[in-house]
Short mmCIF file of C-alpha atoms in Angstrom, two decimals:
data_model
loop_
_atom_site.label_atom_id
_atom_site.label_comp_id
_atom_site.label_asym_id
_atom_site.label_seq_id
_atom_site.Cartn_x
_atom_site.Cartn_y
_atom_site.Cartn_z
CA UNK A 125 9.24 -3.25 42.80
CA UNK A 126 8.71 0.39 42.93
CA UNK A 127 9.01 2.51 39.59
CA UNK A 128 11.92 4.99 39.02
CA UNK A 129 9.85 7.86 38.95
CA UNK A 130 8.17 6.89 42.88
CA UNK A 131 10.00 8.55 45.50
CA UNK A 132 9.16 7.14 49.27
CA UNK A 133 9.68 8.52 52.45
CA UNK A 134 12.87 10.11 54.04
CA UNK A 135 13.66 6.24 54.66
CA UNK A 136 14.08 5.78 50.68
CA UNK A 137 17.77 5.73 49.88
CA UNK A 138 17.29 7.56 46.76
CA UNK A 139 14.98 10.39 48.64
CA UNK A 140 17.63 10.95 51.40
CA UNK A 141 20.59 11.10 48.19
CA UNK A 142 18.06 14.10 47.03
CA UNK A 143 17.31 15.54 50.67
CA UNK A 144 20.93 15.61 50.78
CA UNK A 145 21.81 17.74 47.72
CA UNK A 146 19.33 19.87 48.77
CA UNK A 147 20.75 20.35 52.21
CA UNK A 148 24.08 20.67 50.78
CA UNK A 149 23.01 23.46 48.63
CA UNK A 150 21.13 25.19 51.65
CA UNK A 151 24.37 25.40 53.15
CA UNK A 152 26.37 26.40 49.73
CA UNK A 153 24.19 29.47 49.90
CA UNK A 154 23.86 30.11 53.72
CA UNK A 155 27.97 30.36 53.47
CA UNK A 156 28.04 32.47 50.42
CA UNK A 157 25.74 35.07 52.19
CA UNK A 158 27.67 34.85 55.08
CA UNK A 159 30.93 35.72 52.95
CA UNK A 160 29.49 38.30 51.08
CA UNK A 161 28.49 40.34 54.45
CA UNK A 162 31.61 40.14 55.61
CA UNK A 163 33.64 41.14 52.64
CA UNK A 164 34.00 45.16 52.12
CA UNK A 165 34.09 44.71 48.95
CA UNK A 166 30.71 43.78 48.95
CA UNK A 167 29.03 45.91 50.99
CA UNK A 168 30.89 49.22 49.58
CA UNK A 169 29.54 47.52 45.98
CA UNK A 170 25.62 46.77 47.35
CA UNK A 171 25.84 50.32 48.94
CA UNK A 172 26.95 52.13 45.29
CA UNK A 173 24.27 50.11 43.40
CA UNK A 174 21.45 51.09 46.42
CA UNK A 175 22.68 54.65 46.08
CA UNK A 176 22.29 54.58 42.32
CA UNK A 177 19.14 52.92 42.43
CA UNK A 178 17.37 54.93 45.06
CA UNK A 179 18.60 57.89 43.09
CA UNK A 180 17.16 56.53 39.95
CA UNK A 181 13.65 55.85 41.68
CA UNK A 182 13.54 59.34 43.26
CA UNK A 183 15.01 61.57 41.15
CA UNK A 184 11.73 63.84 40.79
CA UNK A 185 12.03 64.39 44.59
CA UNK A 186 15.41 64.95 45.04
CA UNK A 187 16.47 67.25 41.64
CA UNK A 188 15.74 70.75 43.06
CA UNK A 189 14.77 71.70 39.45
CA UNK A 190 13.20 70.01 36.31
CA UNK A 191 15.90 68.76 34.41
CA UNK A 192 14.70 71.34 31.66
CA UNK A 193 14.40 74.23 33.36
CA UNK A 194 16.47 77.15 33.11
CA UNK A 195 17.25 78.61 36.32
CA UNK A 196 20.27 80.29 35.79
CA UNK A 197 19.85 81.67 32.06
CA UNK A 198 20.47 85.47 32.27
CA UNK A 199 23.78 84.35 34.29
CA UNK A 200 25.55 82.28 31.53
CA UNK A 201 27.67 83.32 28.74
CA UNK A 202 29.59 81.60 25.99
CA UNK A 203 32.54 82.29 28.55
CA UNK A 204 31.43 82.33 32.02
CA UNK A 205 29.15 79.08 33.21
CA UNK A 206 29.24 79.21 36.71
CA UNK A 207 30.16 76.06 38.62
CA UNK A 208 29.07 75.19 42.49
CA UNK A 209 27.70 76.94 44.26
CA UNK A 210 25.76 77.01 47.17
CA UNK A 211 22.12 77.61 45.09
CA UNK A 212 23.32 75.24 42.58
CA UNK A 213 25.48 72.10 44.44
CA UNK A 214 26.67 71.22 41.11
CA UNK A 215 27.08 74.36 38.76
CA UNK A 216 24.91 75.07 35.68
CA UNK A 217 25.41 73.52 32.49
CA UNK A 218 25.94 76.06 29.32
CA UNK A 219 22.02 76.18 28.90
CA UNK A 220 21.68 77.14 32.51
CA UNK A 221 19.87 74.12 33.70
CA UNK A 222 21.10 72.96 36.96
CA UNK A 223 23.84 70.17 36.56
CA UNK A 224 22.51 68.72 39.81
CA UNK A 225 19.15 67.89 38.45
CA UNK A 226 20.03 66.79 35.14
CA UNK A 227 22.69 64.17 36.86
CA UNK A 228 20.08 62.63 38.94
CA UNK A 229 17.35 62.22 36.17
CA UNK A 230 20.62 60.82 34.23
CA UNK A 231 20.45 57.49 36.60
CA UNK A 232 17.11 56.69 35.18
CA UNK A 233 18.19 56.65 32.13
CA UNK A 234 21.53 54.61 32.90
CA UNK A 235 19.21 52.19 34.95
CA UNK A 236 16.29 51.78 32.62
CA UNK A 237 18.89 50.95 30.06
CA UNK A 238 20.53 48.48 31.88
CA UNK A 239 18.03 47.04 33.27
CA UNK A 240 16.15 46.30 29.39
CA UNK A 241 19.38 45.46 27.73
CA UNK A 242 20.41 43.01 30.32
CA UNK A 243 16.98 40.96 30.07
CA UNK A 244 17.25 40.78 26.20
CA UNK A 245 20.52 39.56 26.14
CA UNK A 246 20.08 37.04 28.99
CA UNK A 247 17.04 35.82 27.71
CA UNK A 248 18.26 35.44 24.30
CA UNK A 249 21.80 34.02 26.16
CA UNK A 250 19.83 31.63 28.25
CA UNK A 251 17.65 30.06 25.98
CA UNK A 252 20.44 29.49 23.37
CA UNK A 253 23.26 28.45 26.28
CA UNK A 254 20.15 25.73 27.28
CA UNK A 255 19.81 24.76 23.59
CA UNK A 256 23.56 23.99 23.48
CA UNK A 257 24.05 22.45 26.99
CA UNK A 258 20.55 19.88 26.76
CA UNK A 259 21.00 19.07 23.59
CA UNK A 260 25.09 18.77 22.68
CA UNK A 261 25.91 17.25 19.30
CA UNK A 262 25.17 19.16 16.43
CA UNK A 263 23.04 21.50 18.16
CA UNK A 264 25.84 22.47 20.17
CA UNK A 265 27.98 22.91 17.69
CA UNK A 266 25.72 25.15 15.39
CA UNK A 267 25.21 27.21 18.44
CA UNK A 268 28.63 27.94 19.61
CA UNK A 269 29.91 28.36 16.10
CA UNK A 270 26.96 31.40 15.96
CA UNK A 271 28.43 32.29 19.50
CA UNK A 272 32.25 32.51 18.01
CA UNK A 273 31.02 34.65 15.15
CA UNK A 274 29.02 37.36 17.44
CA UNK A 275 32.57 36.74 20.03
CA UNK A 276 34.61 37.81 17.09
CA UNK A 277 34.05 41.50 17.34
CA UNK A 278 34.72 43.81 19.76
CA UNK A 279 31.59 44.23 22.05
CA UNK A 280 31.95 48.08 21.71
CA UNK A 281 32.12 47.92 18.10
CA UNK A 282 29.35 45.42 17.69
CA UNK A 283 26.59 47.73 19.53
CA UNK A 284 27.87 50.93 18.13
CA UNK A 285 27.56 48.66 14.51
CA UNK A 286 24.01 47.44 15.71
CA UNK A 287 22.54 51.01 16.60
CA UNK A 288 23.87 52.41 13.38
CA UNK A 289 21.49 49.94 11.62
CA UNK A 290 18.75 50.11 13.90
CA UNK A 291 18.73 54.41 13.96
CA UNK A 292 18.99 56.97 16.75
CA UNK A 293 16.47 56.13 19.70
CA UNK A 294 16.77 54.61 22.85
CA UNK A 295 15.21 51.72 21.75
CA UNK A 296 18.36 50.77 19.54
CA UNK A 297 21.29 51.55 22.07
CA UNK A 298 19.11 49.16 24.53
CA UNK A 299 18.97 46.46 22.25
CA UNK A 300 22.27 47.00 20.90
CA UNK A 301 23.65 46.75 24.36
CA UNK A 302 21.62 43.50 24.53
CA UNK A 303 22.56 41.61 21.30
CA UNK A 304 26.38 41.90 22.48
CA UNK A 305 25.51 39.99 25.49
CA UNK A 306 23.82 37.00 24.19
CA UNK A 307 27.40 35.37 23.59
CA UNK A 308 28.69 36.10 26.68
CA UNK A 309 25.65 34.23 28.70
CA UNK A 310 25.08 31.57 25.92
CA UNK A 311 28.86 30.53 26.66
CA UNK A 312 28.58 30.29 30.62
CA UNK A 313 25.51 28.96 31.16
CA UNK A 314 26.50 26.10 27.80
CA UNK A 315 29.78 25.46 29.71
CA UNK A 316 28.38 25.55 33.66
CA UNK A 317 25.62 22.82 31.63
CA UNK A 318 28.27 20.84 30.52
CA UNK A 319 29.59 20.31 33.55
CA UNK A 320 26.77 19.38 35.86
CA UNK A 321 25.22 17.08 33.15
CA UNK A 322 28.42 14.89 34.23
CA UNK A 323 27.61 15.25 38.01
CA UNK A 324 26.54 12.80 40.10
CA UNK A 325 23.00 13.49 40.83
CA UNK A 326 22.34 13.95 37.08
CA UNK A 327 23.54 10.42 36.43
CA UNK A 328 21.61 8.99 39.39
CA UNK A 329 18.79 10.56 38.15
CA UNK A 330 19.46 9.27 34.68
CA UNK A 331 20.11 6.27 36.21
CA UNK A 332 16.66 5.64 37.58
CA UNK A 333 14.59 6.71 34.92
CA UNK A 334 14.14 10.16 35.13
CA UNK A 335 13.36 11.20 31.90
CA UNK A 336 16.04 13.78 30.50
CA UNK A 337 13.85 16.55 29.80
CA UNK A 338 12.98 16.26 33.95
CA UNK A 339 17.20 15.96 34.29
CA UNK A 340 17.50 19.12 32.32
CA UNK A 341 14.85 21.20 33.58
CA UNK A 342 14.76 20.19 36.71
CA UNK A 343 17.89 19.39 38.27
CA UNK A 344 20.84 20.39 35.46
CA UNK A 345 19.92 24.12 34.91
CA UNK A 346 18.58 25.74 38.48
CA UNK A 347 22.36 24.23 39.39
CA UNK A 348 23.75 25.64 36.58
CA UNK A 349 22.36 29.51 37.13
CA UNK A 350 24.48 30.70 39.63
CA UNK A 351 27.73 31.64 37.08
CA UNK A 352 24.62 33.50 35.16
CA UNK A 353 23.72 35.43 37.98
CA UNK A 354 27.11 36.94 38.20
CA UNK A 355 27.81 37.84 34.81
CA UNK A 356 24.27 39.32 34.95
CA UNK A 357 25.48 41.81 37.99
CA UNK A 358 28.44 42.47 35.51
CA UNK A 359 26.98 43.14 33.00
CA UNK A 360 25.03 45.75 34.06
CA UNK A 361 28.13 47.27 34.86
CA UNK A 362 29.14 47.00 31.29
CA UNK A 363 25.76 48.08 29.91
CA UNK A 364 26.11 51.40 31.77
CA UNK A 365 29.34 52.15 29.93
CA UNK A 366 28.28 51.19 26.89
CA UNK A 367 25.02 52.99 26.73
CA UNK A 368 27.45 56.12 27.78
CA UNK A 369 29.77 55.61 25.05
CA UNK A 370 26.98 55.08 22.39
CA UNK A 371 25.06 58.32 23.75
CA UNK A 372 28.57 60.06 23.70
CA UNK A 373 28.63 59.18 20.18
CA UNK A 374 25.32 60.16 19.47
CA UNK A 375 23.80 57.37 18.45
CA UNK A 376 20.94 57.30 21.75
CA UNK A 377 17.57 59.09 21.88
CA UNK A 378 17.42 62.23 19.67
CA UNK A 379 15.72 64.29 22.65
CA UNK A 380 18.12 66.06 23.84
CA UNK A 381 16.39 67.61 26.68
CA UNK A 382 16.18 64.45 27.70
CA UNK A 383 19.47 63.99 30.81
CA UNK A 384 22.10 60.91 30.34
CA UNK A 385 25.29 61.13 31.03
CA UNK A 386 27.10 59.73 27.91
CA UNK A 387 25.35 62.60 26.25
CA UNK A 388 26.27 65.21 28.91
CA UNK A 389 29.62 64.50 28.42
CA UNK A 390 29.68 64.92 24.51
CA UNK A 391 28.10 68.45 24.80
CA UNK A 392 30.46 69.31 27.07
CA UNK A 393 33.45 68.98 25.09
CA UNK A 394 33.50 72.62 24.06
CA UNK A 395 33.41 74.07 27.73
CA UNK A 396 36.16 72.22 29.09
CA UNK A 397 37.67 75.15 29.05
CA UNK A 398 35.80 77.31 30.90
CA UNK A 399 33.49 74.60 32.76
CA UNK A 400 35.56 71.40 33.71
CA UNK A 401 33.16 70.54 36.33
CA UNK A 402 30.15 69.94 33.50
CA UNK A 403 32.46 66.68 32.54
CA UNK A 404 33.75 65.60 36.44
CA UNK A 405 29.99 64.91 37.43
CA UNK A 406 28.84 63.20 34.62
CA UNK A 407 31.93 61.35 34.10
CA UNK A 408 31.81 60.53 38.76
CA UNK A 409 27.95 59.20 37.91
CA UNK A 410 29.25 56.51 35.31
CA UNK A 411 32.04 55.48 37.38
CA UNK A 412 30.70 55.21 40.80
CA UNK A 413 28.10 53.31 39.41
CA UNK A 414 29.55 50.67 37.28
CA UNK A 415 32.29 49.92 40.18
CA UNK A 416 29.42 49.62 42.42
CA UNK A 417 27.97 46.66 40.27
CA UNK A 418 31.58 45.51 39.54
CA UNK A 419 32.45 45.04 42.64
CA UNK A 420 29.36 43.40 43.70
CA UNK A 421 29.48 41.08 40.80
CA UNK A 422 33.20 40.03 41.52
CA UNK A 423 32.04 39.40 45.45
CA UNK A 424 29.34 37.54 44.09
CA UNK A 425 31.62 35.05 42.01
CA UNK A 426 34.12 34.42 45.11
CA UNK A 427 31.31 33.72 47.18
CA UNK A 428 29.30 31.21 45.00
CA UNK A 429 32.87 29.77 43.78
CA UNK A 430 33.20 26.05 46.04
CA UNK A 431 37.08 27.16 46.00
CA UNK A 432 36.71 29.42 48.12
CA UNK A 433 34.69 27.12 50.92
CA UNK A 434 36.37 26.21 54.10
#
C-alpha cells in the first residue's frame, strides 16, 4: 500500500487531481493577464504608475535644477512669483527654486514612502492574517478582536495619532502609514484563508495525510495571496495620500529642503493668491499618481475575481 505522503507518476489518481489544480490555475492566470491587457483601465493605470516610477528613479536626470537651488532669486518678491514659463516649465516656488525640479524629486519621496510603509504593514498583516486563518479557535479570535480595535479608528486619524507619538521624521509617517494597514491585510488574507481551508484540494490533502502545517503552507496560503496582492496595489495608492496629508500637517521629515508634495502644498497656502500654480502641480503629482495605482489595483481585482471568467 503506498503511504499518503508518496506521490507516483502522472498515472496516480491523486497526482493527476494535483496536476490538475495546477493546470487550472495556469489558466486562472493566463486569462486574468489576458483581461487586464485588454481593459483601458488597466493599461491607462500601469502607464500612470510607470510614469511615476520612472520619474521617481530618474529624477536627478530629468530636474533641470537641484531641487535646492535658487535659480530665480533676484526675480521673486513677497508679491510677484512668477509661474511658467518657458526657462522654468513649471514656475518658481516663493524661494525661487524651480517648481519643476522640486516636483520630480517629490516622487521619490512619495515612492520610497510607499514602497516602506506598504512592506511593514503587509508583513505585519500577513503574518497575523496566517496566524488567524491556520490556526482558528482562540487564536483567531484574539487576533481579529486586536484587528477590530486598530479597525475602530479612522485610518487617517490613526497615522496622524501614531506619528505624533513617534516625532517628526520620515521614519514615523512611514511606519505610521504602515501600522494602519496591518488590519486591513490581516482581515483579507484571515478571510481568503478561511475559505480555501474548506476547498476541495485542502480536504483531499487532509484526507491523505498531509500533515496540516504542509496544507497550510503549502497549498492554503500561495491560493490565498492573490486578494493580498490587490489590496497591496491599493494601498499604495492610499499610502501616497496619506504620507501627503501627514507632511501637509507637518508631521514628516523636518528638512525642509528636502521636496514632497504634501509639504509643498502646506507652504503654499499663503501664495495662493498670487501663485495658484505652486498648489495645481503638487496637488496633479498626488492625484495622477494614486489613480494610477487605483485603477490598476481595481483591474487587478476584476481580473483575478472567478466571477468575472467566461
Amino acid at each position: 500500500m503506498t503511504a499518503p505522503h508518496e506521490l507516483g507518476t502522472a498515472a496516480d489518481p491523486r497526482t493527476a487531481i494535483v496536476l490538475a489544480g495546477a493546470e487550472e490555475g495556469g489558466s486562472l492566470g493566463r486569462d486574468a493577464w489576458r483581461r487586464l491587457r485588454r481593459d483601458p483601465a488597466a493599461v491607462v493605470g500601469f502607464l500612470l504608475v510607470l510614469l511615476f516610477v520612472a520619474v521617481a528613479v530618474l529624477a536627478p536626470w530629468l530636474a533641470p535644477y537641484s531641487p535646492t537651488d535658487t535659480p530665480g532669486q533676484g526675480t521673486v518678491t513677497p508679491t510677484n512669483i512668477p509661474g511658467p514659463s518657458a526657462e522654468h516649465w513649471m514656475g518658481l516656488d516663493n524661494l525661487g527654486r524651480d517648481e519643476l525640479s522640486r516636483v520630480l524629486y517629490g516622487a521619490r519621496q512619495s515612492l520610497v514612502i510607499g514602497v516602506v510603509s506598504l512592506l511593514l504593514g503587509a508583513t505585519a498583516g500577513i503574518l497575523l492574517g496566517l496566524l488567524a486563518g491556520a490556526f482558528g479557535g482562540w487564536v483567531d479570535n484574539i487576533v481579529m478582536r486586536v484587528v477590530d480595535m486598530m479597525l475602530a479608528v479612522p485610518q487617517l486619524l490613526f497615522a496622524i495619532a501614531v506619528a505624533a507619538m513617534l516625532g517628526q521624521s520620515l521614519t514615523s509617517v512611514m511606519i505610521a502609514i504602515g501600522v494602519t494597514n496591518v488590519p486591513v491585510f490581516a482581515r483579507i488574507l484571515r478571510g481568503s484563508m478561511l475559505a480555501q481551508r474548506g476547498s476541495d484540494y485542502a480536504l483531499a490533502a487532509t484526507s491523505l495525510g498531509v500533515r496540516r502545517r504542509s496544507v497550510v503552507l503549502r497549498h492554503v496560503l500561495p491560493n490565498s495571496l492573490s486578494p493580498v496582492i490587490v489590496q497591496g496595489t491599493l494601498a499604495l495608492a492610499t499610502a501616497i495620500i496619506d504620507a501627503a496629508g501627514l507632511a501637509f500637517l507637518g508631521l514628516s521629515g523636518s528638512d525642509p529642503a528636502v521636496p514632497e508634495w504634501g509639504r509643498m502644498l502646506s507652504e503654499t497656502q499663503r501664495f495662493l493668491a498670487s501663485a495658484f500654480h505652486l498648489a495645481v502641480f503638487p496637488g496633479l503629482a498626488i492625484v495622477l499618481a494614486a489613480l494610477g495605482f487605483t485603477l490598476l489595483g481595481e483591474s487587478l481585482r476584476e481580473a483575478l475575481d472567478p466571477k468575472y471568467r467566461r
